[in-house]
Tab-separated table of C-alpha atoms in Angstrom:
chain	number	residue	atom	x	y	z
A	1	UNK	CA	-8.951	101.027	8.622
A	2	UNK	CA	-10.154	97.403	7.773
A	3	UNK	CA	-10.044	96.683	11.718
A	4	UNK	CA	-11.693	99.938	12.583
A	5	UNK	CA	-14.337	98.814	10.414
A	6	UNK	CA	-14.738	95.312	11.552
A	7	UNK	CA	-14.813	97.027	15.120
A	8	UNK	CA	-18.022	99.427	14.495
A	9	UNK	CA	-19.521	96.783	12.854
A	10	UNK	CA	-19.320	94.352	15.540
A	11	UNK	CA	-20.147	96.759	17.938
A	12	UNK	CA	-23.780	97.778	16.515
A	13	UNK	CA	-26.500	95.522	16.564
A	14	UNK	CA	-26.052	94.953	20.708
A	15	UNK	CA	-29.167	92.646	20.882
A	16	UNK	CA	-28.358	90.774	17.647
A	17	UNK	CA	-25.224	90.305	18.049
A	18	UNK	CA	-25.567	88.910	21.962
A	19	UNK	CA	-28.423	86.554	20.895
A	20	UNK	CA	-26.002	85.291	18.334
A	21	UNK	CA	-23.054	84.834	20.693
A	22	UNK	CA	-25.677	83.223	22.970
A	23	UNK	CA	-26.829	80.234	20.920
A	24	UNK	CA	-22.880	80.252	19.755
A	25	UNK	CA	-21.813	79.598	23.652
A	26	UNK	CA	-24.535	77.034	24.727
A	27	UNK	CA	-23.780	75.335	21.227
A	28	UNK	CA	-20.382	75.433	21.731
A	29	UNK	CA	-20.465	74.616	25.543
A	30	UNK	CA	-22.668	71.472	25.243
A	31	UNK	CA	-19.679	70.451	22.904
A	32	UNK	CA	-16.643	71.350	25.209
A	33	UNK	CA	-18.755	68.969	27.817
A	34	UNK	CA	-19.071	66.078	25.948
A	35	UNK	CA	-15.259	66.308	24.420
A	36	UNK	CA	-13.835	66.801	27.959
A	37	UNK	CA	-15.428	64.029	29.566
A	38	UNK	CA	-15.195	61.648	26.103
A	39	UNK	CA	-11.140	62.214	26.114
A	40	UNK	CA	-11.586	61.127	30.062
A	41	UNK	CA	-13.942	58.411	30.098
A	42	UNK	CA	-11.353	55.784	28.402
A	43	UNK	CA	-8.872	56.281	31.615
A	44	UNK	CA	-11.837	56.625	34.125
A	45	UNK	CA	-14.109	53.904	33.071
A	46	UNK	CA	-10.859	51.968	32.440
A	47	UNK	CA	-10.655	52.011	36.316
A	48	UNK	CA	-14.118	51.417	36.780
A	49	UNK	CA	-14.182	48.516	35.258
A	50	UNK	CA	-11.645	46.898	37.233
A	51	UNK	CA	-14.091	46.428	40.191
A	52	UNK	CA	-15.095	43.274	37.504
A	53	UNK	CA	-11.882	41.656	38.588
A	54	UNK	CA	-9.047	40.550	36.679
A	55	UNK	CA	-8.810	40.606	32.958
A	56	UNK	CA	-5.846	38.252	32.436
A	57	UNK	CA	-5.014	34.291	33.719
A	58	UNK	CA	-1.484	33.460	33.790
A	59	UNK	CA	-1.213	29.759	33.992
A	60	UNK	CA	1.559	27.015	32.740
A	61	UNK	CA	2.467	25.935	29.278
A	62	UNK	CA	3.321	22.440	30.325
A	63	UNK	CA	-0.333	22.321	33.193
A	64	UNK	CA	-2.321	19.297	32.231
A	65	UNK	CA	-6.170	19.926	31.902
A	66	UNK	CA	-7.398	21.269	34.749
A	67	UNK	CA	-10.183	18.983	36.806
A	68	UNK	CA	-12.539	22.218	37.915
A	69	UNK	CA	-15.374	21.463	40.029
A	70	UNK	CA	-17.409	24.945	41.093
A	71	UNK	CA	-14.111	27.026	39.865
A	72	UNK	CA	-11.980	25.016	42.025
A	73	UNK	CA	-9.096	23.080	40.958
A	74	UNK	CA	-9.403	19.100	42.216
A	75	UNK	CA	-6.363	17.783	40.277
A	76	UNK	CA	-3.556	16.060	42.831
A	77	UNK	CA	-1.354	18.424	43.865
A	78	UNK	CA	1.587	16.924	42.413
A	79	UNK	CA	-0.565	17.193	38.983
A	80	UNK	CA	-0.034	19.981	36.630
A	81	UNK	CA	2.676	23.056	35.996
A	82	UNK	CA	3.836	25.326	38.564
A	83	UNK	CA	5.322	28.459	37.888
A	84	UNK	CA	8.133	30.314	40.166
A	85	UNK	CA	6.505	33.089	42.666
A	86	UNK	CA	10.242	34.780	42.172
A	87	UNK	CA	9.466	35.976	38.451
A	88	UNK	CA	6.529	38.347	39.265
A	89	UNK	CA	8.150	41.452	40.060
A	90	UNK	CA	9.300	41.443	36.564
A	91	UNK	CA	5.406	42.331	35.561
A	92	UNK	CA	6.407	45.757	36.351
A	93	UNK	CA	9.353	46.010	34.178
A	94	UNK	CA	7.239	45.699	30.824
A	95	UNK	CA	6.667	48.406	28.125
A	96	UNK	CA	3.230	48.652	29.699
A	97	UNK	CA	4.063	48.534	33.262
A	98	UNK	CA	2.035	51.050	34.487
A	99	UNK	CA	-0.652	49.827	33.436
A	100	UNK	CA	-0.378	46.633	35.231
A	101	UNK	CA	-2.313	47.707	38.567
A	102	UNK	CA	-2.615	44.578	40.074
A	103	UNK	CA	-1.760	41.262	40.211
A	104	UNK	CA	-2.513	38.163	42.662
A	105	UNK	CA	-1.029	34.559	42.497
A	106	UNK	CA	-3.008	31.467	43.579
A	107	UNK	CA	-2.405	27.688	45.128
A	108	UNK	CA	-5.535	25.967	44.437
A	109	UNK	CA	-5.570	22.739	46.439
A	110	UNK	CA	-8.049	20.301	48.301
A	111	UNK	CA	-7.317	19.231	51.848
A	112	UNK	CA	-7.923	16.995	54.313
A	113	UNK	CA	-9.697	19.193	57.362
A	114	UNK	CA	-11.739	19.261	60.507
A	115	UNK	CA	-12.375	21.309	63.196
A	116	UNK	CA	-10.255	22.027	66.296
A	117	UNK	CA	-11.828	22.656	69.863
A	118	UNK	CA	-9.371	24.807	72.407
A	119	UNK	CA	-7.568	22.473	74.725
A	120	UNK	CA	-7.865	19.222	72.069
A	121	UNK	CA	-4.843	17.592	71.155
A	122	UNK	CA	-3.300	18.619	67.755
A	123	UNK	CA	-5.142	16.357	65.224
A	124	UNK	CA	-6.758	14.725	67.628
A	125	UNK	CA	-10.364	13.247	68.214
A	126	UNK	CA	-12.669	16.153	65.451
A	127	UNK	CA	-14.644	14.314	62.730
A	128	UNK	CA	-12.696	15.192	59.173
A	129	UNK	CA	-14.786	17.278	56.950
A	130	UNK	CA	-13.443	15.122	54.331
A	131	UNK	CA	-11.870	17.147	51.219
A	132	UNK	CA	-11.895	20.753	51.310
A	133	UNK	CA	-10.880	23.168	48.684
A	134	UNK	CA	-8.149	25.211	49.710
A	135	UNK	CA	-7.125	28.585	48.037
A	136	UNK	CA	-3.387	30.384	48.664
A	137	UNK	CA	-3.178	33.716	47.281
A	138	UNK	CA	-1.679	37.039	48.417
A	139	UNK	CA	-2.884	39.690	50.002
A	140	UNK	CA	-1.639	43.147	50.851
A	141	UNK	CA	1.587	41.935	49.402
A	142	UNK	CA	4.604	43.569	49.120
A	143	UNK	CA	6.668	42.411	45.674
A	144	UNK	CA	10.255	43.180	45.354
A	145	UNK	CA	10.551	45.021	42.300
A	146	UNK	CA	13.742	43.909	39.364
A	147	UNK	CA	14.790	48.005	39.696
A	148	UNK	CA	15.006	47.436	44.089
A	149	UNK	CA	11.925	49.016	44.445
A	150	UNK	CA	9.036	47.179	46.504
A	151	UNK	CA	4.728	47.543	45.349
A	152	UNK	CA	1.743	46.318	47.047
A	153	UNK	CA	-0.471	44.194	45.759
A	154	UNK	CA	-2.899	41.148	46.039
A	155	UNK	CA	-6.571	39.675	45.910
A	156	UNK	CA	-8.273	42.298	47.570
A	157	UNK	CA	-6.967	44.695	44.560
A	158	UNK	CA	-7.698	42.185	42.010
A	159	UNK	CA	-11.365	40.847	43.166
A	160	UNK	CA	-12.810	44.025	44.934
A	161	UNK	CA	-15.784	42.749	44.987
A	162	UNK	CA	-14.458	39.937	47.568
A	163	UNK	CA	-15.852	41.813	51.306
A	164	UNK	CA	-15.319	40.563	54.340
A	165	UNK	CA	-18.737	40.099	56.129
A	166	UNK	CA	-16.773	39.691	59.267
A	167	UNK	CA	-12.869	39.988	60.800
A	168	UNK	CA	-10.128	40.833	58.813
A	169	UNK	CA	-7.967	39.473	56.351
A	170	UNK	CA	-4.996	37.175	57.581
A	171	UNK	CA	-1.813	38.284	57.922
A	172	UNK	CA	1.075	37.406	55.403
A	173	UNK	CA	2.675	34.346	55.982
A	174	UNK	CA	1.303	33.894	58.971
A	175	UNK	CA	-0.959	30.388	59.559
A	176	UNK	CA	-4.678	32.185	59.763
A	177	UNK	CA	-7.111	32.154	57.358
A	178	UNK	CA	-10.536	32.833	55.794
A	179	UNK	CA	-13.601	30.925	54.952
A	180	UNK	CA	-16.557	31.411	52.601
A	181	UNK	CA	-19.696	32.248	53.996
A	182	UNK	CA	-21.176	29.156	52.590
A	183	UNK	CA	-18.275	27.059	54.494
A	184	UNK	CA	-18.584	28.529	57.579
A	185	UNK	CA	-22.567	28.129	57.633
A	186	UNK	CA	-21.927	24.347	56.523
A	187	UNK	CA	-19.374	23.256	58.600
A	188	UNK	CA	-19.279	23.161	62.613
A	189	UNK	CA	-17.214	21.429	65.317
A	190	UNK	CA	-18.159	18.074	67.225
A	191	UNK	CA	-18.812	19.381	71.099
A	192	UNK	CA	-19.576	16.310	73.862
A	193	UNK	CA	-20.269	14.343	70.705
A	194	UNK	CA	-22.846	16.974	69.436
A	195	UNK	CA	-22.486	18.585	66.171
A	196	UNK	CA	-22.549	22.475	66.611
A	197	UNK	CA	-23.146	24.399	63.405
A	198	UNK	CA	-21.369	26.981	62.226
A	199	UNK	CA	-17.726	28.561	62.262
A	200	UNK	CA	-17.809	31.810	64.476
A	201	UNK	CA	-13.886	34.323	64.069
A	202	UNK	CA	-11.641	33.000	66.729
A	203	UNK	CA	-12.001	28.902	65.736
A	204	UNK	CA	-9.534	26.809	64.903
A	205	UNK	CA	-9.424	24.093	61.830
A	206	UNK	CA	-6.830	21.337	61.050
A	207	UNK	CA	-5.346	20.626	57.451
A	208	UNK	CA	-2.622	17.829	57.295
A	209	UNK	CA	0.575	18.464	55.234
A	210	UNK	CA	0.603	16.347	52.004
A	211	UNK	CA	4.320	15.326	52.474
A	212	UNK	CA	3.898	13.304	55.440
A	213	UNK	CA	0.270	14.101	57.184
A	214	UNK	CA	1.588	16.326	59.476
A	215	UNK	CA	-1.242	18.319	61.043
A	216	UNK	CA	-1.371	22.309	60.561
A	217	UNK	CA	-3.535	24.639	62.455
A	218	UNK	CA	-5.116	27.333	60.769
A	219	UNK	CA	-6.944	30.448	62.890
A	220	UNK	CA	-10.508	31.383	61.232
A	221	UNK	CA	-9.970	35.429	60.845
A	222	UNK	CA	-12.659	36.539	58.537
A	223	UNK	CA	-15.697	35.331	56.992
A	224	UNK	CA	-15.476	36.278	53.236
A	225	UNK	CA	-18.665	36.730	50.782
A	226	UNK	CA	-17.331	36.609	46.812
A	227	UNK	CA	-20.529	35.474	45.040
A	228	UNK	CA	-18.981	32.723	43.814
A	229	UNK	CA	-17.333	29.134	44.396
A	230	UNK	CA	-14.578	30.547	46.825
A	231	UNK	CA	-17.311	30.909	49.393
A	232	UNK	CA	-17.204	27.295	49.866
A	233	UNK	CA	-13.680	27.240	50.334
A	234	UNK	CA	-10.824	28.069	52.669
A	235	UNK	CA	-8.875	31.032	52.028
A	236	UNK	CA	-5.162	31.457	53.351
A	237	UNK	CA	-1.778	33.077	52.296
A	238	UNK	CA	-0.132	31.415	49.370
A	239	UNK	CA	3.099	30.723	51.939
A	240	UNK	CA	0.677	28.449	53.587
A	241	UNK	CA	-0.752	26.802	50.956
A	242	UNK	CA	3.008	25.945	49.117
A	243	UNK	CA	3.781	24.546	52.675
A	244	UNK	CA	0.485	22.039	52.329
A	245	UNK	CA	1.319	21.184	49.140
A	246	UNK	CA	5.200	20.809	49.388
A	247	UNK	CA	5.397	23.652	46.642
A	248	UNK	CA	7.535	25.863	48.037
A	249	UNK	CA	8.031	29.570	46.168
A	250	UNK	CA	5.417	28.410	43.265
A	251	UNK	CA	1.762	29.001	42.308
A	252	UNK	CA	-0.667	27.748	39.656
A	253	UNK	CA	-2.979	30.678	38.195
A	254	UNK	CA	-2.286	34.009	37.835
A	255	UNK	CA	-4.654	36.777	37.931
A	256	UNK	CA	-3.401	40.419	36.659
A	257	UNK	CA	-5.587	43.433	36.502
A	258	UNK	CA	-5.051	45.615	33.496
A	259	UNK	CA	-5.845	49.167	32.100
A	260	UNK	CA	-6.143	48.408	28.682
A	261	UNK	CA	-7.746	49.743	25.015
A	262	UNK	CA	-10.714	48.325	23.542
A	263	UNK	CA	-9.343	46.415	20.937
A	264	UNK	CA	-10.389	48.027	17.423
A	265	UNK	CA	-10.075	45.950	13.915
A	266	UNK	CA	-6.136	46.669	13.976
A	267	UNK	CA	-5.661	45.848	17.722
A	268	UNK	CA	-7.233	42.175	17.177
A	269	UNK	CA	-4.869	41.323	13.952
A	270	UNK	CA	-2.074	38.697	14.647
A	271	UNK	CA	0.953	40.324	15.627
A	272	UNK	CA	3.285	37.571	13.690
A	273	UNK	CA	1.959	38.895	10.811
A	274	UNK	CA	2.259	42.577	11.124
A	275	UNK	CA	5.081	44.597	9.373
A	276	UNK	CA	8.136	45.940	11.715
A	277	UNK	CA	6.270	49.299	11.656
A	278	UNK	CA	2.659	48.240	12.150
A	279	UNK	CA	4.055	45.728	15.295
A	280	UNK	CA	5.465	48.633	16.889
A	281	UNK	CA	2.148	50.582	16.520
A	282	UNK	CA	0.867	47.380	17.903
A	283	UNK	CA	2.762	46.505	20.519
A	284	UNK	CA	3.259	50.159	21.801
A	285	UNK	CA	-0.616	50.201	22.128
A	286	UNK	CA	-2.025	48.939	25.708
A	287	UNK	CA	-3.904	46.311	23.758
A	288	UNK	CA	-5.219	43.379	26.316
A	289	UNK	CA	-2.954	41.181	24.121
A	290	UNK	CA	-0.093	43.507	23.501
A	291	UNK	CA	0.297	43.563	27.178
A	292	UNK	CA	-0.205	39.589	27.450
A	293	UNK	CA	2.164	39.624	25.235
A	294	UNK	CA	4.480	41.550	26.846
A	295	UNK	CA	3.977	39.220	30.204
A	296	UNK	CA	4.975	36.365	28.488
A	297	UNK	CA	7.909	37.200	27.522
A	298	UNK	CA	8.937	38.389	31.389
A	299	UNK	CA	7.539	34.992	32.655
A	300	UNK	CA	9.107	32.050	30.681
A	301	UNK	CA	7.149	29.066	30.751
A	302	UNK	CA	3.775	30.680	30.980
A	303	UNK	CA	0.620	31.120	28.971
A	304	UNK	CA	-1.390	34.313	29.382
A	305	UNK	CA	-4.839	34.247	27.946
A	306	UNK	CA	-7.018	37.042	28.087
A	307	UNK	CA	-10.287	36.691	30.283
A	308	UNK	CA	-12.729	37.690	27.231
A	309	UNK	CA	-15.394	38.160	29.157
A	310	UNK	CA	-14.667	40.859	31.039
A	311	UNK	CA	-11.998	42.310	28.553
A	312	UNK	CA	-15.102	42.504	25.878
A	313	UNK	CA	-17.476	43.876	27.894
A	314	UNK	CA	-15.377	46.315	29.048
A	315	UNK	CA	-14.564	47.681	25.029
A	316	UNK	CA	-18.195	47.201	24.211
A	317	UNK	CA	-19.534	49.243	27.274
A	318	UNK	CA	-16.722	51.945	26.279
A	319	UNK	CA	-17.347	52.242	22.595
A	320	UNK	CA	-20.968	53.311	23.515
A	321	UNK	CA	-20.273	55.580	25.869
A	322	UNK	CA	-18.059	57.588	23.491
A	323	UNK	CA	-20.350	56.924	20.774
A	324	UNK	CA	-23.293	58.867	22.833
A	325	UNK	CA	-20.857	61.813	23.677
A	326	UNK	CA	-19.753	62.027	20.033
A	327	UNK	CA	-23.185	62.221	19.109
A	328	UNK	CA	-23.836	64.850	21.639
A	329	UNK	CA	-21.428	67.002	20.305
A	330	UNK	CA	-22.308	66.745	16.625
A	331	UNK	CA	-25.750	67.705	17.539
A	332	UNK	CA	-24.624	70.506	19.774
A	333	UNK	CA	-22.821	71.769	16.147
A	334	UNK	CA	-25.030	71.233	14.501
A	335	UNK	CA	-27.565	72.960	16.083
A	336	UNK	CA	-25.085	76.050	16.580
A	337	UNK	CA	-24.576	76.494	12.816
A	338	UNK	CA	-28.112	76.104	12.248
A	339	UNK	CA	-28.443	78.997	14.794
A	340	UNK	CA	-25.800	81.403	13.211
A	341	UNK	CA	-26.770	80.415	9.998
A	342	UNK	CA	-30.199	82.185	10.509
A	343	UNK	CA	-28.476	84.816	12.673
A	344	UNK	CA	-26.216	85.729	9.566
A	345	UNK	CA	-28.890	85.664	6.988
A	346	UNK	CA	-31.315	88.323	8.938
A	347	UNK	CA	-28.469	90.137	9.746
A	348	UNK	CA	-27.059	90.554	5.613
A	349	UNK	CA	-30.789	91.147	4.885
A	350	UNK	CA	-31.282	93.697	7.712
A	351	UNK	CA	-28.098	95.262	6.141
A	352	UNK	CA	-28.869	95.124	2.207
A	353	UNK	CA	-28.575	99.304	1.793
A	354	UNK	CA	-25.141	99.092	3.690
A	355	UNK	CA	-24.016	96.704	1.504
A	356	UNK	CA	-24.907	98.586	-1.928
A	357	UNK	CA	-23.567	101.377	-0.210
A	358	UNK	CA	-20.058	99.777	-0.228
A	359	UNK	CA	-20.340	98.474	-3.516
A	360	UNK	CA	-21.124	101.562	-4.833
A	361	UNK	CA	-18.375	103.616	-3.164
A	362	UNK	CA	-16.396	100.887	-4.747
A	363	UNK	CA	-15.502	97.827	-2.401
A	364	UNK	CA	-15.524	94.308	-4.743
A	365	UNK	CA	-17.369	91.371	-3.486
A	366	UNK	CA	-14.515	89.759	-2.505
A	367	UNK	CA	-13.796	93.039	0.151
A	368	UNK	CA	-17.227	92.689	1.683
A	369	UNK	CA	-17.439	89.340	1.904
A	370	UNK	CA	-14.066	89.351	4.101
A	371	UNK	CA	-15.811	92.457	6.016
A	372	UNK	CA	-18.490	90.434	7.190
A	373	UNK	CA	-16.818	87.229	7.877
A	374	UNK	CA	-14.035	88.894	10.127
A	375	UNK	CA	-17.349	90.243	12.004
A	376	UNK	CA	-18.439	86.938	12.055
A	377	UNK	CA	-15.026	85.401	13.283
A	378	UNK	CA	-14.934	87.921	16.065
A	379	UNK	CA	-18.316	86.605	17.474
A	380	UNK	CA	-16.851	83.234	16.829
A	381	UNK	CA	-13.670	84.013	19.155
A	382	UNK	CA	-15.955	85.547	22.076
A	383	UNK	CA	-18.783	83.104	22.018
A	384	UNK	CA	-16.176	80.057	21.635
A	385	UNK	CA	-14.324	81.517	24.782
A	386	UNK	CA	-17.748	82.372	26.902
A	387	UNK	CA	-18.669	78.644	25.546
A	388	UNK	CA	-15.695	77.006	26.865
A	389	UNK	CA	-15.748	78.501	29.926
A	390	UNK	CA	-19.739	77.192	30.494
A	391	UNK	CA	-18.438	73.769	28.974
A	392	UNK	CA	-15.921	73.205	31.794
A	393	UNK	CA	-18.119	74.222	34.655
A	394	UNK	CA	-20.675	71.607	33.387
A	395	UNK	CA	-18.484	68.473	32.134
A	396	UNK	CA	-16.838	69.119	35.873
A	397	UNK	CA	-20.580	68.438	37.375
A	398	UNK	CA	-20.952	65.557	34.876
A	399	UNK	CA	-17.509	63.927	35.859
A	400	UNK	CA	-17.797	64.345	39.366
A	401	UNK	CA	-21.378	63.103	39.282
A	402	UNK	CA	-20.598	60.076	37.287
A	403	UNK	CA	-16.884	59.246	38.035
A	404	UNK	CA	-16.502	60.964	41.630
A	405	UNK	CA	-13.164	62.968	39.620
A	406	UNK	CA	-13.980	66.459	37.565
A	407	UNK	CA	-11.978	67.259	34.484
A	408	UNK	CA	-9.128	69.698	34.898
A	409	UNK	CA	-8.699	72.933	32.704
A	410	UNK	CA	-7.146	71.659	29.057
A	411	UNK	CA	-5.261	74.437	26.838
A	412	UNK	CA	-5.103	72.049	23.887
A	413	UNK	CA	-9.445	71.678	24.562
A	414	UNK	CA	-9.530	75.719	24.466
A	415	UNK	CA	-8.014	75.956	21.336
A	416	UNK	CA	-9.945	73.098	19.907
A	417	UNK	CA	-13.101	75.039	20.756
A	418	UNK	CA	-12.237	78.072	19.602
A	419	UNK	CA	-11.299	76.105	16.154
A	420	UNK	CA	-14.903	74.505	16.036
A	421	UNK	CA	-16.757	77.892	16.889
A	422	UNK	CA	-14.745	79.418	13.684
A	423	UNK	CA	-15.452	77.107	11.626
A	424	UNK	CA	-18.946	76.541	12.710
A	425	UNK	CA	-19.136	80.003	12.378
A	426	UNK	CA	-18.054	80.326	8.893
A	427	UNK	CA	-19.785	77.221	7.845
A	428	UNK	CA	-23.290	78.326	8.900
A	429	UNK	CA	-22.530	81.913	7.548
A	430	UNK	CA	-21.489	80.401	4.124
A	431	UNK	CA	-24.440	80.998	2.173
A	432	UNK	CA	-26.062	84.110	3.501
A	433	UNK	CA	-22.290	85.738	3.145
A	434	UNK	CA	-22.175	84.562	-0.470
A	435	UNK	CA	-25.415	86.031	-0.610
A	436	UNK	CA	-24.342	89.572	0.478
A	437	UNK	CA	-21.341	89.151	-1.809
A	438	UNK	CA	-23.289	88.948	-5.441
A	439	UNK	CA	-25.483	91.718	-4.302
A	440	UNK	CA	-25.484	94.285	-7.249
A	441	UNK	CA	-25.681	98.415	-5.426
A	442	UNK	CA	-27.930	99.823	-8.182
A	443	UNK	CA	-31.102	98.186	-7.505
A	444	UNK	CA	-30.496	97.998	-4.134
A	445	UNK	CA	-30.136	102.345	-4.174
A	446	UNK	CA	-32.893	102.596	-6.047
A	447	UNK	CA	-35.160	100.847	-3.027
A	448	UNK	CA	-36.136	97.607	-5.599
C-alpha cells in the first residue's frame, strides 16, 4: 500500500516533478565531472609532470664536492665516488617499483678534443679545442632486471624535453655521439689552415684516453637542443665515456624519474621517528622520500636526494588543481539542494489540503513525513542516475581535452552519486518536509 502510494504520488505533478529531476541531474552531473577527473588527475598530471625531467639525483656518499661550472662537473676524473652501473636493475625490485618509470646514469667528464678531417691521420695535425665537457649517459637502454627480466630505459625518457634538432641518437656502446647546438655552432675544423665554422652530422672529433693519451674517434650523429649547459657539451654512451675515463662499469649521478604523492604534513615527518605502524603507512605511501628511501637501501653506498624543485612544484600545481575541482563540486551541491529545497517547499505548499486530508483520516506526522521523503528519494535515485550518466559524457570531454585520456565508467563513482543525490535530496527537503509534518488538518479543512 505504502509503495502504491509513493508511486501515484511520484507520478502526478509531470512538470514539477521533471523540473525537479532536472536541476537534480545538472547539479548532480557537474559533480560526477569534477569527482571523475579529480580521482584521475593525481595519476595523469603525475605523468605530465614528468616532461620536467627527473625528480631524484643519485650520487655517492663518499663524492667530494663537486667543482660545477654551467651544470657540468670539472673535478679530475680520478676525483670523487663512483658507483657500480651493475646495481641499477635492482631499482625495479623496490616496494615502489612501478612507479620508478625511468632512470638514466651519467659520466660527467672534460676532455681533451679537436676535430678530425676524412683521410687525416688519427690524432694527427687538428688544432685541440682545449677542454671539453663530456657527458656518458644511456640511452634506449636495455637493463637486466634482478627477477631475469630486461626494461628500457635512458635520457631521452628522463629529459624529454632534450630534441634532436638534427640526426639521431647514437647507438649503444657504439663510439658516436652528440653535440649541443651551442658546441656545434662554436666549434669547426682547421681546412688548408682555414678555420671552418661549424660541426655539420657525418664529422668526426678526437678525445684522447686519460690512461695513456690514446686517441678515440667519435662520429657526430645528432645535434641536440636541451636549453641548458649540455648544449655546450658532447654527448655519448656511458660505455664510452667509462672507457675515457678508465671507469669501467661505473657512473657518477643518477637521475630517476618518479610517480610520486605530493607530500602532505604526515608525508614530510622523519621516518626515524615514526611508530612501527605510522612507518608502514609511511613507507607504503609513494612519497618522493619513501621511494628515495627505498633506493637507498637497493644501492649501497649512495645518497638519493630529492630534486625539490621539481618535486614541489609538482605537489603545489596538484593540490590546486584538486582544490578547484573540489570546489566545483561543492558548488554544484550546493546549488542542487538549494534547487530541491525550493522545489520541495512549493510542492508541500501546493499540497497543504492533501496533507490535512491524511492527517485527518488518521496518518501521524511521522507517516507523512516518510510519505513524502520516499517521493523525494525516488526523484533522488532517477535524477542521480540521469546525472551520472551526463557527468561521464562531460568529464570524458574534459579529460580527453586536457589529458589526451577520457575517464572510464566507475561502479564505485555511480554509487557515490547516487549517495550524494539522496542525501542532497533529503538535506534540501529537510525543512519544508518538517514543515508538512507539524501541519495540524483542522484549519487546514476549514480553508484558514
Amino acid at each position: 500500500m505504502f509503495l502504491r502510494l509513493v508511486a501515484d504520488s511520484f507520478s502526478r505533478r509531470p512538470r514539477h516533478k521533471l523540473l525537479t529531476g532536472a536541476a537534480l541531474a545538472l547539479g548532480m552531473a557537474v559533480a560526477t565531472a569534477a569527482l571523475s577527473v579529480s580521482l584521475d588527475v593525481g595519476d595523469r598530471l603525475a605523468h605530465e609532470f614528468r616532461s620536467l625531467g627527473a625528480n631524484l639525483l643519485v650520487t655517492p656518499q663518499a663524492d667530494s664536492l663537486p667543482l660545477e661550472i654551467g651544470g657540468v662537473d670539472y673535478r679530475p676524473v680520478n676525483a670523487g665516488g663512483y658507483l657500480p652501473e651493475s646495481d641499477l636493475g635492482k631499482l625495479k625490485t623496490i616496494f615502489w617499483r612501478n612507479n620508478v618509470i625511468a632512470f638514466a646514469p651519467a659520466l660527467e667528464i672534460s676532455v681533451q678534443a679537436k676535430p678530425h678531417s676524412h683521410g687525416d691521420k688519427l690524432g694527427g695535425d687538428g688544432k685541440s679545442w682545449g677542454l671539453v665537457p663530456l657527458i656518458g649517459t644511456w640511452v634506449s637502454h636495455t637493463v637486466n632486471l634482478a627477477d631475469g627480466g630486461s626494461w628500457i630505459t635512458g635520457v631521452d625518457k628522463t629529459n624529454p624535453w632534450w630534441i634532436l634538432t638534427k640526426g639521431r641518437w647514437f647507438s649503444d656502446g657504439a663510439a658516436e655521439c652528440v653535440v649541443g647546438k651551442d658546441f656545434a655552432r662554436k666549434h669547426g675544423a682547421w681546412v688548408d689552415g682555414h678555420f671552418q665554422p661549424g660541426l655539420p652530422i657525418g664529422d668526426n672529433l678526437v678525445v684522447n684516453l686519460h690512461t695513456d693519451g690514446t686517441p678515440l674517434l667519435l662520429k657526430i650523429v645528432g645535434i641536440l637542443d636541451t636549453g641548458g649547459p649540455e648544449d655546450d657539451a658532447v654527448i655519448v654512451p656511458l660505455s664510452i665515456a667509462q672507457k675515457i675515463a678508465d671507469k669501467p662499469g661505473e657512473y657518477r649521478r643518477l637521475y630517476v624519474s618518479a610517480l610520486t604523492k605530493p607530500e602532505d604534513e604526515f608525508g614530510r615527518r622523519d621516518p626515524s621517528t615514526l611508530a612501527p605502524a605510522d612507518y608502514e603507512r609511511w613507507y607504503c605511501t609513494p612519497y618522493i622520500s619513501s621511494i628515495a628511501l627505498q633506493i637507498k637501501q637497493v644501492l649501497p653506498g649512495a645518497d638519493v636526494r630529492v630534486i625539490r624543485r621539481v618535486a614541489e612544484g609538482e605537489g603545489a600545481i596538484l593540490t590546486r588543481v584538486r582544490t578547484l575541482l573540489w570546489l566545483v563540486t561543492f558548488a554544484s551541491l550546493l546549488a542542487a539542494a538549494l534547487a530541491v529545497g525550493a522545489s520541495s517547499a512549493a510542492s508541500v505548499i501546493g499540497r497543504r489540503t492533501e496533507i490535512g486530508l491524511m492527517k485527518a483520516l488518521g496518518a501521524s506526522s511521522g507517516t507523512v513525513g516518510f510519505l513524502l521523503a520516499a517521493e523525494q528519494l525516488l526523484l533522488a535515485f532517477v535524477g542521480g542516475g540521469l546525472g551520472y550518466v551526463l557527468g561521464i559524457l562531460l568529464a570524458r570531454v574534459v579529460g580527453q581535452k586536457i589529458f589526451g585520456v577520457a575517464p572510464g565508467f566507475s561502479f564505485l563513482l555511480l554509487a557515490v552519486t547516487i549517495g550524494l543525490a539522496a542525501i542532497v535530496t533529503l538535506l534540501g527537503s529537510a525543512i519544508p518536509l518538517r514543515r508538512a509534518s507539524r501541519y495540524e488538518p483542522a484549519p487546514i479543512l476549514r480553508g484558514e
